[in-house]
Every structure is written in C-alpha cells, then in structure tokens.
Tab-separated table of C-alpha atoms and ligand atoms in Angstrom:
chain	number	residue	atom	x	y	z
A	207	MET	CA	-8.280	12.296	-14.428
A	208	LYS	CA	-8.134	9.367	-16.431
A	209	ILE	CA	-7.473	6.515	-15.451
A	210	PHE	CA	-6.906	2.571	-16.811
A	211	ASN	CA	-10.154	-0.009	-16.548
A	212	THR	CA	-9.860	-3.457	-15.755
A	213	LEU	CA	-13.129	-3.967	-16.907
A	214	THR	CA	-13.247	-2.254	-20.262
A	215	ARG	CA	-9.053	-2.591	-20.816
A	216	LYS	CA	-9.447	1.526	-21.393
A	217	LYS	CA	-8.527	4.844	-19.910
A	218	GLU	CA	-11.421	6.440	-18.563
A	219	GLU	CA	-12.211	9.547	-17.601
A	220	PHE	CA	-12.476	8.661	-14.276
A	221	VAL	CA	-16.363	10.215	-13.277
A	222	PRO	CA	-17.337	10.003	-9.210
A	223	ILE	CA	-21.135	8.404	-8.681
A	224	THR	CA	-21.382	11.327	-6.238
A	225	PRO	CA	-19.806	14.656	-7.410
A	226	GLY	CA	-17.258	15.817	-4.981
A	227	LYS	CA	-17.208	11.686	-3.349
A	228	ILE	CA	-14.471	8.783	-3.831
A	229	SER	CA	-15.825	5.224	-2.300
A	230	MET	CA	-13.052	3.063	-3.146
A	231	TYR	CA	-11.995	-0.374	-2.181
A	232	VAL	CA	-8.820	-1.742	-1.596
A	233	CYS	CA	-8.036	-5.790	-1.001
A	234	GLY	CA	-5.640	-5.825	1.278
A	235	PRO	CA	-3.195	-9.083	3.019
A	236	THR	CA	-4.055	-12.199	4.196
A	237	VAL	CA	-2.588	-11.470	7.684
A	238	TYR	CA	0.014	-14.687	9.062
A	239	ASN	CA	3.222	-13.487	8.684
A	240	TYR	CA	5.234	-9.585	8.447
A	241	ILE	CA	3.544	-9.168	5.107
A	242	HIS	CA	6.401	-8.885	2.076
A	243	ILE	CA	7.838	-5.771	-0.551
A	244	GLY	CA	4.782	-7.632	-3.235
A	245	ASN	CA	1.914	-6.512	-0.543
A	246	ALA	CA	3.106	-3.201	-0.040
A	247	ARG	CA	2.516	-1.953	-3.646
A	248	PRO	CA	-0.629	-2.172	-3.367
A	249	MET	CA	-0.773	-0.075	-0.908
A	250	ILE	CA	1.365	2.808	-1.787
A	251	VAL	CA	0.189	2.859	-4.575
A	252	PHE	CA	-3.421	3.195	-3.821
A	253	ASP	CA	-2.585	5.427	-0.755
A	254	THR	CA	-0.861	7.300	-3.854
A	255	PHE	CA	-3.955	7.423	-5.765
A	256	ARG	CA	-6.058	8.729	-2.042
A	257	ARG	CA	-3.142	11.412	-1.150
A	258	TYR	CA	-3.322	12.781	-4.623
A	259	MET	CA	-7.553	12.712	-5.217
A	260	GLU	CA	-7.823	14.626	-2.373
A	261	TYR	CA	-5.471	16.964	-3.034
A	262	ARG	CA	-7.646	17.626	-6.240
A	263	GLY	CA	-10.771	17.979	-3.362
A	264	TYR	CA	-12.415	14.852	-3.427
A	265	THR	CA	-13.177	13.462	0.443
A	266	VAL	CA	-11.944	9.489	0.004
A	267	ASN	CA	-14.127	6.779	1.572
A	268	TYR	CA	-11.741	4.569	2.072
A	269	VAL	CA	-11.723	0.398	2.800
A	270	SER	CA	-9.257	-1.416	3.441
A	271	ASN	CA	-10.037	-4.995	4.848
A	272	PHE	CA	-7.804	-7.744	7.136
A	273	THR	CA	-7.985	-11.377	6.224
A	274	ASP	CA	-7.740	-12.691	9.462
A	275	VAL	CA	-9.338	-15.956	8.271
A	276	ASP	CA	-7.304	-18.137	6.290
A	277	ASP	CA	-5.715	-21.359	5.677
A	278	LYS	CA	-2.529	-19.407	6.102
A	279	ILE	CA	-3.718	-18.460	8.716
A	280	ILE	CA	-4.471	-21.919	10.431
A	281	LYS	CA	-1.579	-23.013	9.331
A	282	LYS	CA	0.512	-20.893	10.877
A	283	ALA	CA	-1.550	-21.218	14.708
A	284	ASN	CA	-1.569	-24.981	14.424
A	285	GLU	CA	2.553	-25.144	14.102
A	286	GLU	CA	2.794	-22.429	17.544
A	287	GLY	CA	0.840	-23.947	18.946
A	288	VAL	CA	-1.742	-20.992	19.450
A	289	ASP	CA	-4.916	-19.925	18.915
A	290	SER	CA	-5.753	-18.197	15.190
A	291	LEU	CA	-6.680	-15.049	16.310
A	292	GLU	CA	-3.666	-14.558	18.350
A	293	ILE	CA	-1.572	-15.701	15.561
A	294	SER	CA	-3.149	-12.062	13.028
A	295	THR	CA	-4.794	-9.839	15.865
A	296	ARG	CA	-0.618	-10.074	15.744
A	297	TYR	CA	0.308	-9.412	12.614
A	298	ILE	CA	-2.529	-7.168	11.686
A	299	ALA	CA	-0.383	-5.362	14.113
A	300	GLU	CA	2.536	-6.165	13.057
A	301	THR	CA	1.375	-4.813	9.562
A	302	ARG	CA	-0.006	-1.674	10.924
A	303	LYS	CA	3.535	-0.855	12.151
A	304	ASP	CA	4.656	-1.341	8.176
A	305	MET	CA	2.354	1.187	6.768
A	306	GLU	CA	2.930	3.184	9.401
A	307	ALA	CA	6.913	3.258	8.899
A	308	LEU	CA	6.142	3.513	4.370
A	309	ASN	CA	3.455	6.073	5.772
A	310	VAL	CA	0.939	4.379	3.434
A	311	ARG	CA	-2.172	6.151	5.847
A	312	PRO	CA	-4.890	3.950	7.830
A	313	ALA	CA	-8.228	3.271	5.734
A	314	THR	CA	-11.553	4.807	6.902
A	315	VAL	CA	-12.729	1.254	7.938
A	316	HIS	CA	-10.365	-1.654	8.665
A	317	PRO	CA	-12.927	-4.139	8.315
A	318	GLN	CA	-12.178	-8.163	9.469
A	319	ALA	CA	-13.281	-10.831	7.766
A	320	THR	CA	-13.936	-13.086	11.080
A	321	LYS	CA	-15.987	-9.900	12.693
A	322	GLU	CA	-17.897	-9.780	9.608
A	323	ILE	CA	-20.117	-13.408	9.456
A	324	GLY	CA	-22.738	-12.811	9.977
A	325	GLY	CA	-23.622	-10.732	6.902
A	326	MET	CA	-21.837	-13.115	4.394
A	327	ILE	CA	-23.846	-15.576	5.772
A	328	ASP	CA	-26.838	-13.094	4.583
A	329	MET	CA	-25.572	-12.521	1.756
A	330	ILE	CA	-24.200	-16.021	0.689
A	331	GLN	CA	-28.422	-16.968	2.510
A	332	THR	CA	-29.566	-14.461	-0.254
A	333	LEU	CA	-27.063	-16.547	-3.240
A	334	ILE	CA	-29.474	-19.231	-2.403
A	335	ASP	CA	-32.339	-18.108	-2.218
A	336	LYS	CA	-32.032	-16.759	-6.213
A	337	GLY	CA	-30.700	-19.563	-7.363
A	338	HIS	CA	-27.052	-18.871	-7.103
A	339	ALA	CA	-25.562	-21.059	-5.075
A	340	TYR	CA	-26.699	-24.809	-4.223
A	341	VAL	CA	-25.167	-26.183	-0.920
A	342	ALA	CA	-24.376	-29.633	-1.592
A	343	ALA	CA	-24.951	-33.201	0.650
A	344	ASP	CA	-22.068	-32.728	2.917
A	345	GLY	CA	-22.595	-28.442	4.137
A	346	THR	CA	-20.617	-26.991	1.393
A	347	VAL	CA	-22.538	-24.167	-0.284
A	348	TYR	CA	-20.280	-23.502	-3.324
A	349	PHE	CA	-21.891	-20.149	-6.533
A	350	ARG	CA	-23.242	-21.608	-9.129
A	351	THR	CA	-20.933	-20.012	-11.506
A	352	ARG	CA	-23.127	-21.060	-14.279
A	353	SER	CA	-25.557	-18.960	-12.859
A	354	PHE	CA	-23.891	-15.289	-13.810
A	355	ASP	CA	-23.770	-14.700	-17.104
A	356	GLN	CA	-21.298	-12.130	-16.891
A	357	TYR	CA	-19.225	-13.923	-14.880
A	358	GLY	CA	-15.592	-13.977	-16.728
A	359	LYS	CA	-16.201	-10.473	-17.744
A	360	LEU	CA	-13.196	-8.346	-15.776
A	361	SER	CA	-10.782	-11.044	-16.051
A	362	HIS	CA	-12.280	-11.530	-20.051
A	363	LYS	CA	-11.985	-15.403	-19.940
A	364	ASN	CA	-15.118	-16.673	-21.181
A	365	LEU	CA	-16.556	-19.696	-19.635
A	366	ASP	CA	-15.724	-22.646	-22.362
A	367	ASP	CA	-12.012	-20.777	-22.191
A	368	LEU	CA	-12.503	-22.192	-18.496
A	369	ARG	CA	-14.455	-25.010	-18.811
A	370	THR	CA	-11.191	-25.756	-20.427
A	371	GLY	CA	-8.313	-25.608	-18.160
A	372	GLU	CA	-10.679	-26.525	-15.342
A	373	ARG	CA	-8.195	-29.729	-13.936
A	374	GLU	CA	-6.898	-26.955	-12.373
A	375	LEU	CA	-10.075	-25.748	-10.715
A	376	LYS	CA	-11.244	-29.089	-9.083
A	377	VAL	CA	-9.761	-28.906	-5.124
A	378	SER	CA	-9.581	-31.895	-3.368
A	379	GLY	CA	-12.051	-32.262	-1.119
A	380	GLU	CA	-14.343	-30.028	-3.627
A	381	ASP	CA	-15.913	-33.180	-5.354
A	382	GLN	CA	-19.935	-32.193	-4.921
A	383	LYS	CA	-19.971	-29.050	-7.118
A	384	GLU	CA	-22.164	-29.042	-9.957
A	385	ASP	CA	-20.077	-27.901	-11.622
A	386	PRO	CA	-15.985	-27.362	-11.853
A	387	LEU	CA	-16.091	-23.686	-12.722
A	388	ASP	CA	-18.473	-23.720	-9.276
A	389	PHE	CA	-16.168	-22.316	-6.030
A	390	VAL	CA	-16.698	-22.401	-2.243
A	391	LEU	CA	-19.021	-19.698	0.154
A	392	TRP	CA	-18.992	-21.179	2.986
A	393	LYS	CA	-17.852	-24.833	4.388
A	394	PRO	CA	-18.392	-27.288	6.802
A	395	LYS	CA	-15.582	-26.928	9.738
A	396	LYS	CA	-12.676	-30.026	10.079
A	397	GLU	CA	-10.574	-29.705	12.989
A	398	GLY	CA	-8.255	-28.305	14.496
A	399	GLU	CA	-10.325	-25.251	12.277
A	400	PRO	CA	-12.159	-21.962	13.887
A	401	SER	CA	-15.485	-21.760	12.775
A	402	TRP	CA	-19.227	-20.737	12.645
A	403	PRO	CA	-23.138	-22.167	13.243
A	404	SER	CA	-24.630	-20.974	10.012
A	405	PRO	CA	-28.190	-22.544	8.241
A	406	TRP	CA	-25.944	-25.124	6.477
A	407	CYS	CA	-23.141	-26.616	8.632
A	408	GLU	CA	-20.714	-25.255	11.482
A	409	GLY	CA	-17.885	-24.463	9.206
A	410	ARG	CA	-16.023	-21.239	7.354
A	411	PRO	CA	-16.774	-18.848	4.444
A	412	GLY	CA	-14.609	-19.454	1.277
A	413	TRP	CA	-12.171	-16.329	1.126
A	414	HIS	CA	-14.077	-14.223	-2.107
A	415	ILE	CA	-16.980	-13.057	0.069
A	416	GLU	CA	-16.434	-11.251	2.584
A	417	CYS	CA	-15.329	-8.595	0.317
A	418	SER	CA	-18.669	-8.677	-1.623
A	419	VAL	CA	-20.033	-8.226	1.830
A	420	MET	CA	-17.626	-5.681	4.011
A	421	SER	CA	-17.352	-3.062	0.196
A	422	LYS	CA	-21.618	-2.827	0.046
A	423	LYS	CA	-21.016	-2.880	4.179
A	424	TYR	CA	-19.290	0.027	4.425
A	425	LEU	CA	-19.297	1.498	1.527
A	426	ALA	CA	-22.062	0.857	-0.525
A	427	GLU	CA	-23.821	-1.687	-3.535
A	428	THR	CA	-22.213	-0.383	-6.048
A	429	ILE	CA	-19.182	1.004	-5.623
A	430	ASP	CA	-16.598	4.002	-7.925
A	431	ILE	CA	-13.882	2.112	-7.570
A	432	HIS	CA	-12.335	-1.572	-7.040
A	433	ALA	CA	-8.170	-2.133	-6.866
A	434	GLY	CA	-5.455	-4.605	-5.508
A	435	GLY	CA	-2.294	-6.300	-6.945
A	436	GLU	CA	-3.164	-7.785	-10.540
A	437	ASP	CA	-2.688	-11.454	-9.170
A	438	LEU	CA	-6.577	-10.757	-7.693
A	439	ILE	CA	-8.830	-10.343	-10.487
A	440	PHE	CA	-8.874	-13.956	-12.026
A	441	PRO	CA	-10.681	-15.616	-9.500
A	442	HIS	CA	-10.856	-13.281	-6.607
A	443	HIS	CA	-12.271	-10.018	-8.322
A	444	GLU	CA	-14.600	-12.102	-10.521
A	445	ASN	CA	-15.765	-13.808	-8.077
A	446	GLU	CA	-16.371	-11.033	-5.484
A	447	ILE	CA	-17.986	-9.464	-9.216
A	448	ALA	CA	-20.684	-12.213	-9.456
A	449	GLN	CA	-21.853	-12.554	-5.900
A	450	SER	CA	-22.531	-9.021	-5.668
A	451	GLU	CA	-23.905	-8.539	-8.344
A	452	CYS	CA	-26.049	-12.189	-7.971
A	453	THR	CA	-27.618	-10.023	-4.369
A	454	SER	CA	-28.104	-6.775	-5.856
A	455	GLY	CA	-28.378	-7.294	-9.253
A	456	LYS	CA	-26.811	-3.972	-9.675
A	457	GLU	CA	-23.165	-3.045	-10.848
A	458	PHE	CA	-20.258	-3.220	-7.953
A	459	ALA	CA	-17.711	-0.905	-9.219
A	460	HIS	CA	-17.278	1.869	-12.158
A	461	TYR	CA	-13.246	1.431	-11.917
A	462	TRP	CA	-11.991	-1.301	-11.513
A	463	MET	CA	-7.545	-0.662	-11.327
A	464	HIS	CA	-4.549	-2.833	-10.724
A	465	ASN	CA	-1.188	-2.896	-9.908
A	466	GLY	CA	1.514	-4.343	-11.722
A	467	PHE	CA	4.434	-7.560	-10.251
A	468	LEU	CA	6.963	-6.749	-8.145
A	469	ASN	CA	9.637	-9.037	-9.540
A	470	ILE	CA	13.656	-9.256	-7.593
A	471	ASP	CA	16.701	-9.071	-9.733
A	472	ASN	CA	14.048	-9.666	-12.772
A	473	ARG	CA	12.626	-13.388	-11.158
A	474	LYS	CA	9.140	-13.465	-9.751
A	475	MET	CA	10.403	-13.203	-6.080
A	476	SER	CA	9.406	-16.172	-4.077
A	477	LYS	CA	10.856	-18.083	-0.650
A	478	SER	CA	12.274	-21.212	-3.141
A	479	LEU	CA	13.975	-19.053	-4.775
A	480	GLY	CA	15.553	-17.365	-1.764
A	481	ASN	CA	14.552	-14.276	-3.350
A	482	PHE	CA	11.057	-12.970	-0.421
A	483	PHE	CA	11.958	-10.197	1.727
A	484	THR	CA	9.403	-8.387	4.043
A	485	VAL	CA	8.847	-4.965	4.559
A	486	ARG	CA	10.387	-5.292	7.869
A	487	GLU	CA	13.487	-6.972	6.192
A	488	ILE	CA	13.809	-3.603	3.237
A	489	THR	CA	12.760	-0.834	6.320
A	490	GLU	CA	16.021	-2.083	8.058
A	491	LYS	CA	18.495	-1.869	5.724
A	492	TYR	CA	16.947	1.348	4.622
A	493	ASP	CA	15.035	4.059	5.233
A	494	PRO	CA	11.194	3.710	4.702
A	495	GLN	CA	10.665	6.285	2.908
A	496	VAL	CA	13.776	5.015	0.658
A	497	LEU	CA	11.317	1.904	-0.065
A	498	ARG	CA	7.798	4.064	-0.810
A	499	PHE	CA	9.886	6.090	-3.308
A	500	PHE	CA	11.318	3.120	-4.964
A	501	MET	CA	7.639	1.862	-5.859
A	502	GLN	CA	6.458	4.739	-7.166
A	503	THR	CA	9.452	5.747	-9.693
A	504	ALA	CA	7.701	2.982	-12.128
A	505	GLN	CA	3.694	3.188	-12.781
A	506	TYR	CA	1.473	1.545	-11.129
A	507	ARG	CA	0.344	-1.224	-13.835
A	508	GLY	CA	3.551	-2.189	-14.874
A	509	PRO	CA	6.205	-5.347	-13.286
A	510	LEU	CA	8.307	-3.096	-11.091
A	511	ASN	CA	12.092	-5.099	-10.886
A	512	PHE	CA	13.345	-4.443	-7.583
A	513	SER	CA	17.045	-5.054	-6.796
A	514	ALA	CA	20.109	-3.446	-3.984
A	515	GLU	CA	21.026	-1.667	-7.842
A	516	LEU	CA	17.899	0.102	-8.092
A	517	MET	CA	17.442	0.331	-4.083
A	518	GLU	CA	20.435	2.426	-4.538
A	519	GLN	CA	19.684	5.051	-7.421
A	520	ALA	CA	16.232	5.641	-5.542
A	521	LYS	CA	17.901	6.654	-2.346
A	522	GLN	CA	20.501	8.615	-3.867
A	523	SER	CA	17.763	10.926	-5.756
A	524	LEU	CA	15.501	11.124	-2.903
A	525	ASP	CA	18.639	12.632	-1.720
A	526	ARG	CA	18.816	15.090	-4.438
A	527	ILE	CA	15.131	16.382	-3.405
A	528	ARG	CA	15.570	15.823	0.755
A	529	THR	CA	19.190	18.419	0.008
A	530	CYS	CA	17.298	20.676	-2.228
A	531	GLY	CA	14.331	20.305	0.657
A	532	ASN	CA	16.780	21.005	3.804
A	533	MET	CA	18.508	23.764	2.113
A	534	LEU	CA	15.204	26.147	1.290
A	535	LYS	CA	14.415	25.070	4.625
A	536	GLU	CA	17.612	26.656	6.052
A	537	ALA	CA	18.021	29.512	3.587
A	538	LEU	CA	14.063	30.229	5.046
A	539	GLU	CA	15.119	31.375	8.108
A	540	THR	CA	17.116	33.710	6.673
A	541	ALA	CA	15.421	34.649	3.406
A	542	PRO	CA	15.578	39.208	3.449
A	543	GLU	CA	12.172	40.228	3.332
A	544	ARG	CA	11.749	42.576	-0.284
A	545	ASP	CA	10.400	43.241	-2.630
A	546	LEU	CA	11.634	40.642	-5.881
A	547	ASN	CA	13.505	41.331	-8.892
A	548	ALA	CA	11.661	40.743	-12.846
A	549	GLU	CA	14.093	37.545	-12.202
A	550	GLU	CA	12.833	36.301	-9.380
A	551	GLN	CA	9.584	36.893	-10.231
A	552	SER	CA	9.733	35.570	-13.537
A	553	ALA	CA	11.561	31.943	-11.005
A	554	VAL	CA	7.923	32.326	-9.380
A	555	ASP	CA	5.236	32.025	-12.026
A	556	GLY	CA	7.031	29.785	-13.418
A	557	ILE	CA	6.850	27.140	-10.545
A	558	SER	CA	2.727	27.005	-11.898
A	559	GLU	CA	4.208	24.887	-14.511
A	560	PHE	CA	5.900	22.089	-12.450
A	561	VAL	CA	2.785	22.331	-10.803
A	562	LYS	CA	0.662	21.505	-14.229
A	563	MET	CA	3.922	18.620	-15.357
A	564	PHE	CA	2.941	16.231	-11.577
A	565	GLU	CA	0.084	16.857	-12.147
A	566	ASP	CA	-0.648	16.204	-16.181
A	567	ALA	CA	1.578	13.316	-15.179
A	568	MET	CA	-1.165	12.451	-12.249
A	569	ASP	CA	-4.096	12.759	-14.323
A	570	ASP	CA	-2.401	10.196	-17.043
A	571	ASP	CA	-3.833	7.053	-14.610
A	572	LEU	CA	-1.164	8.138	-11.581
A	573	ASN	CA	1.733	8.229	-13.489
A	574	THR	CA	3.648	9.019	-10.741
A	575	ALA	CA	7.156	8.483	-12.376
A	576	ASP	CA	6.627	10.832	-14.337
A	577	ALA	CA	5.455	12.825	-11.983
A	578	ILE	CA	8.568	11.659	-10.178
A	579	THR	CA	10.584	14.557	-13.182
A	580	ALA	CA	8.499	16.926	-12.540
A	581	ILE	CA	9.350	17.278	-9.141
A	582	PHE	CA	12.812	17.360	-10.335
A	583	GLU	CA	12.231	19.777	-12.679
A	584	LEU	CA	11.096	22.059	-9.552
A	585	VAL	CA	14.191	21.006	-7.172
A	586	ARG	CA	16.994	21.463	-10.809
A	587	SER	CA	15.095	25.127	-10.856
A	588	ALA	CA	14.798	25.651	-6.521
A	589	ASN	CA	18.490	25.291	-6.579
A	590	VAL	CA	19.328	27.243	-9.646
A	591	ASN	CA	17.073	30.031	-8.364
A	592	VAL	CA	17.761	30.211	-4.491
A	593	LYS	CA	21.342	28.901	-3.935
A	594	THR	CA	23.049	32.412	-4.994
A	595	ALA	CA	26.076	31.769	-5.105
A	596	SER	CA	26.781	34.889	-5.758
A	597	GLY	CA	26.432	35.501	-2.381
A	598	GLU	CA	22.826	37.725	-2.602
A	599	LYS	CA	20.452	35.610	-0.327
A	600	ALA	CA	17.182	35.188	-2.156
A	601	PRO	CA	14.454	36.683	-0.521
A	602	ARG	CA	11.646	34.787	1.185
A	603	LYS	CA	8.605	34.871	-1.152
A	604	VAL	CA	10.433	32.969	-3.870
A	605	VAL	CA	12.086	30.722	-1.483
A	606	GLU	CA	8.984	30.603	0.162
A	607	SER	CA	7.331	29.595	-2.778
A	608	PHE	CA	9.490	27.002	-4.142
A	609	PHE	CA	9.703	25.451	-0.851
A	610	ASN	CA	6.212	24.526	0.411
A	611	THR	CA	5.790	23.800	-3.520
A	612	LEU	CA	7.986	21.445	-3.178
A	613	GLU	CA	6.245	19.921	0.416
A	614	MET	CA	3.048	19.939	-1.070
A	615	LEU	CA	4.309	17.791	-4.696
A	616	ALA	CA	6.594	15.138	-2.453
A	617	GLY	CA	3.520	15.603	-0.060
A	618	ILE	CA	0.586	14.101	-2.482
A	619	LEU	CA	3.274	10.996	-2.915
A	620	GLY	CA	3.579	10.937	0.895
A	621	LEU	CA	6.950	11.684	0.613
A	622	PHE	CA	9.112	13.917	3.597
A	623	VAL	CA	11.163	16.701	1.640
A	624	THR	CA	14.188	17.291	4.866
A	625	THR	CA	15.378	15.211	6.903
A	626	GLU	CA	15.418	16.994	9.964
A	627	ASP	CA	13.811	14.969	13.258
A	628	ASP	CA	13.222	15.258	16.563
A	629	ALA	CA	16.557	14.900	17.942
A	630	ALA	CA	18.291	17.588	16.611
A	631	ALA	CA	16.194	19.407	17.795
A	632	ASP	CA	16.316	18.663	21.037
A	633	PRO	CA	17.602	20.854	23.890
A	634	GLU	CA	20.585	18.640	24.793
A	635	ALA	CA	21.372	16.878	21.448
A	636	GLU	CA	24.725	18.615	21.152
A	637	GLU	CA	25.927	17.334	24.460
A	638	ILE	CA	24.968	14.436	23.738
A	639	GLU	CA	26.371	13.953	20.054
A	640	GLY	CA	29.374	14.844	22.334
A	641	LEU	CA	29.135	11.924	23.981
A	642	ILE	CA	28.630	9.792	20.675
A	643	ALA	CA	31.544	10.777	19.459
A	644	GLN	CA	33.845	10.363	22.316
A	645	ARG	CA	32.562	6.588	22.083
A	646	LYS	CA	33.231	6.196	18.263
A	647	GLU	CA	36.744	6.951	19.736
A	648	ALA	CA	36.963	4.811	22.166
A	649	LYS	CA	35.341	1.627	20.385
A	650	LYS	CA	38.157	3.351	17.086
A	651	ASN	CA	40.990	2.562	20.044
A	652	LYS	CA	39.804	-0.243	21.747
A	653	ASP	CA	38.425	0.694	24.902
A	654	PHE	CA	35.576	-1.774	24.807
A	655	ALA	CA	34.710	-0.832	28.711
A	656	LEU	CA	34.366	3.368	27.921
A	657	ALA	CA	31.681	3.122	25.409
A	658	ASP	CA	29.493	0.171	27.303
A	659	LYS	CA	30.182	3.076	29.967
A	660	ILE	CA	29.253	6.054	28.413
A	661	ARG	CA	26.611	4.114	26.517
A	662	ASP	CA	24.842	2.748	30.134
A	663	ASP	CA	25.409	6.297	31.658
A	664	LEU	CA	23.178	7.161	28.883
A	665	LEU	CA	20.446	4.714	28.751
A	666	ALA	CA	20.197	5.241	32.464
A	667	ARG	CA	19.177	9.257	31.800
A	668	GLY	CA	16.810	7.455	29.181
A	669	ILE	CA	18.531	7.461	26.178
A	670	VAL	CA	18.744	4.957	23.280
A	671	LEU	CA	22.018	4.875	21.654
A	672	GLU	CA	20.733	2.558	17.748
A	673	ASP	CA	24.072	1.518	15.743
A	674	THR	CA	23.597	2.153	11.568
A	675	ARG	CA	24.984	1.776	8.794
A	676	GLU	CA	24.520	5.535	8.914
A	677	GLY	CA	26.356	5.479	12.111
A	678	THR	CA	24.595	6.080	16.210
A	679	LYS	CA	21.311	7.066	16.155
A	680	TRP	CA	19.698	8.064	19.470
A	681	LYS	CA	16.755	8.587	20.750
A	682	ARG	CA	14.754	9.390	24.158
A	683	ASN	CA	12.965	6.199	25.753
B	286	LIG	ZN1	-11.378	-9.209	-2.166
C-alpha cells in the first residue's frame, strides 16, 4: 500500500509502527450546525481507507474528535439564547445521523474537547515548563513558535516566509504575543462564554491543543496516520505537530493524509455565493449512497467538483452496479446446482483479475476512481456470464462467485449492491402497495378526500407514507 505523505510530499510504502495494526487520527467537525458536504468528504474518504485497510487484515484504531468549544458554537448559542452545550450536543447527534446515512462507521472513539480539558491543561503546563510556551499578562498562554526549529515542516513553509505574511497572523486581542507567529494555547474567559479554571486564568483552550491531547490519550505519542482536509495543513496540523513534538520529544505522526477541496459548480463553496449545501439538504434530494459514491469517483487528493449534473451521472453509474447486484441476487434464487463447463469455469477464474485490479488501484494511494472502474469491469463480465439470453440459467457457483465478489468490493467502498429494502419483505407489502396505488389514482382524479382517508387509515395501522420524487415510500412506525 502506497500513501502520499504530505510531510515528505512523496508516495511512500505504508509501514505500520506495530505489524497488523494502524493508529489513525482524523480531525472532525466543529459542531455548531448541520455538517456541509465539504465536511462529508474527509469522513467518506477516510472511512473508505479504514474499510480497505481492515479488508487488508489490519486492525484500525480510528479516533476522530468533535470540536465542541469554539467561537462559532458560542455565537450560535448566544443567538438562540441557550447554553453552548445544548448546541454542541444537538449537532453531534445530527452529525452522527448524517454519518450513518452516508454509511460512515463511527470511530473507535469520538472524543470531545470539553471532556478533555484536564489533559489540555497538563500538556500546556508541560510546554510552559519546557520553555515552549509562556503566559502573557492577561493570562493568555501562547506557544512560542520559534522555539520549535522544525516549525513549517508539514506545510513546507519556513519561518521567514511566514514573517512576511505576518500581518494576517495578527489577531485582535492577541497583542501581548512575543512574536506574531505565536499561537494561542489557552485564553481568558469573556462574558457569555463557557470557561474552566486553570493555573493561568479562568478560560478556555485554543483550537489546536485538543487534537494533540486526544491523539496522545486515545492512540499514542507517535501514531501511524494523521488525516484531514487540506485546509487543515496550515496552521492547524502544523501547530499540532509543534505542540505534540515539543511535549514528547518524539515524532507525532508518520504519515499525513489530506483530502482535496470540494467545489460547487467549479466555485469555492460559500454561504455568500449561495452555493452552500448541508449533507441533510443533499440527502433529502438524493439517496445518501449516491453522495458517498460521487465522492469516490475521484481520487481523494484532487479537488472534486460537485454539480447537479455530476450527481445525476453518479446516480446512473451506481444504478448500473445495483441493477447487476439485483439481477445476481434474483438469479441466485433459481440458479441450478450443476458442474461448470469450460467457459463457465473460465468466467469464474477471471473474477480474481477484477479483484486484483481493484486492489492495485486502492494500493496506489487509495485510487477509488480506478477501483470503481474495476467494479464496472466485474459488472460487465457478470452481465455477460449470468444474464443468459439463450435461456439456459448460469449455475449457482457462477452466480454466487459474481455476487459475493461484487458485494465484497462495493462493501469496501461502503456501498450496497442490492436495493431490496425492509418494506418489500413485509408480509402485508402487497396489500399496502395496492392501497398506495389506489391513493395515487384518487389524487389523479382529484378525489383528495379518498386519498387522505387511505393515508389516515394506513397511519392508524402504524404505516407511514412518504411522498418522494421517486414515488410514494412507506414504512412501519
Ligand atoms: Zn485537529
């Protein structure tokens, strides 16, 4: 497996610290609203990485945080006149719902900043004791950036280049810094903000310190992989390295993986441009699996352009895979048990080629775009070898080999290959579908009283109808 390491700017062979195990930290979202589709990209990319490494036999210890103390959360809490804990609790729950819809598995641990304050205070104290941090007169604790001579190694910036851009590094209220490059580890409380006692002042942590602390606590001082969106390389990840390496004296992470930006209609996503979408908005329009699949149609490091047209293409491509999956599943029910002829045997033997194509693509820095091409090759072969137009049914072993392989490869990408849902398996499905058809007919005839009655009668039986663009769906309450 080769991984592009941002630290060395090279594709490198992945060698874990402990054979068979991977320790991995992925920076998670700040929970002040529904997550947007840009937040979903790293979630899907690194969930796919995790699934693939597990398929390769590794045990992956996957830690991803929720930043639950931040200016944006406090602002939202003040707007709503509630406690910031209420905001973060609400949006952690909503983020988990979106993750589930996107089939992003929960991390091994999802630590939250507000529950790790003690660890942050300890690390900050260590940095002060070692001369890497200092307390300003107002109680703010700053990291002394120049005390870490490797600062800039991840973003490939040097301190003097940074100095020329230092005006941007000046933040209002941070005028007691020794040097404009220094960054905040702890800041004093302001009116209306959550705060905790500390040896320096009643206050709250800066953003960067939480990841250094959580990575160490839940994984180790040195971990295999640290990951996130490329917008985090500087300053967030650079600052994490400085804090962690100055604390432990050891390398923080061996490999740094960063996913590229997500653009909307070839423009940067922004609220002011009116092209800002939450995952919830998109998954109300599309099957969440389509969004997941769409994100995998490009290699993760490049920029990805989101548009209605490209989503439609993704939907059609995914449908081709599912049509094949459904066809295979159905064929399995009646496939005869018999020995294979030479042609059938060679079709089954050929399947391993597609698996190899898939693995080669994934081994090359998680090239999901090429891995999907391998799945389409498998689908093509399945369609040729199982859909026997001549009428003779393919034997069970052939159908099973194609179906299991398709399910396995798509499963590594977190995709489902059949569309059968619970509703179809319901013993009353036929009757309910019949009533839904009657309701549709009634609506067409503008007999809304009858349409409503059918809906209400079903509701009384605990059956909920949902009208979607693809037609009416139902589920038991
Ligand atoms: Zn982080």
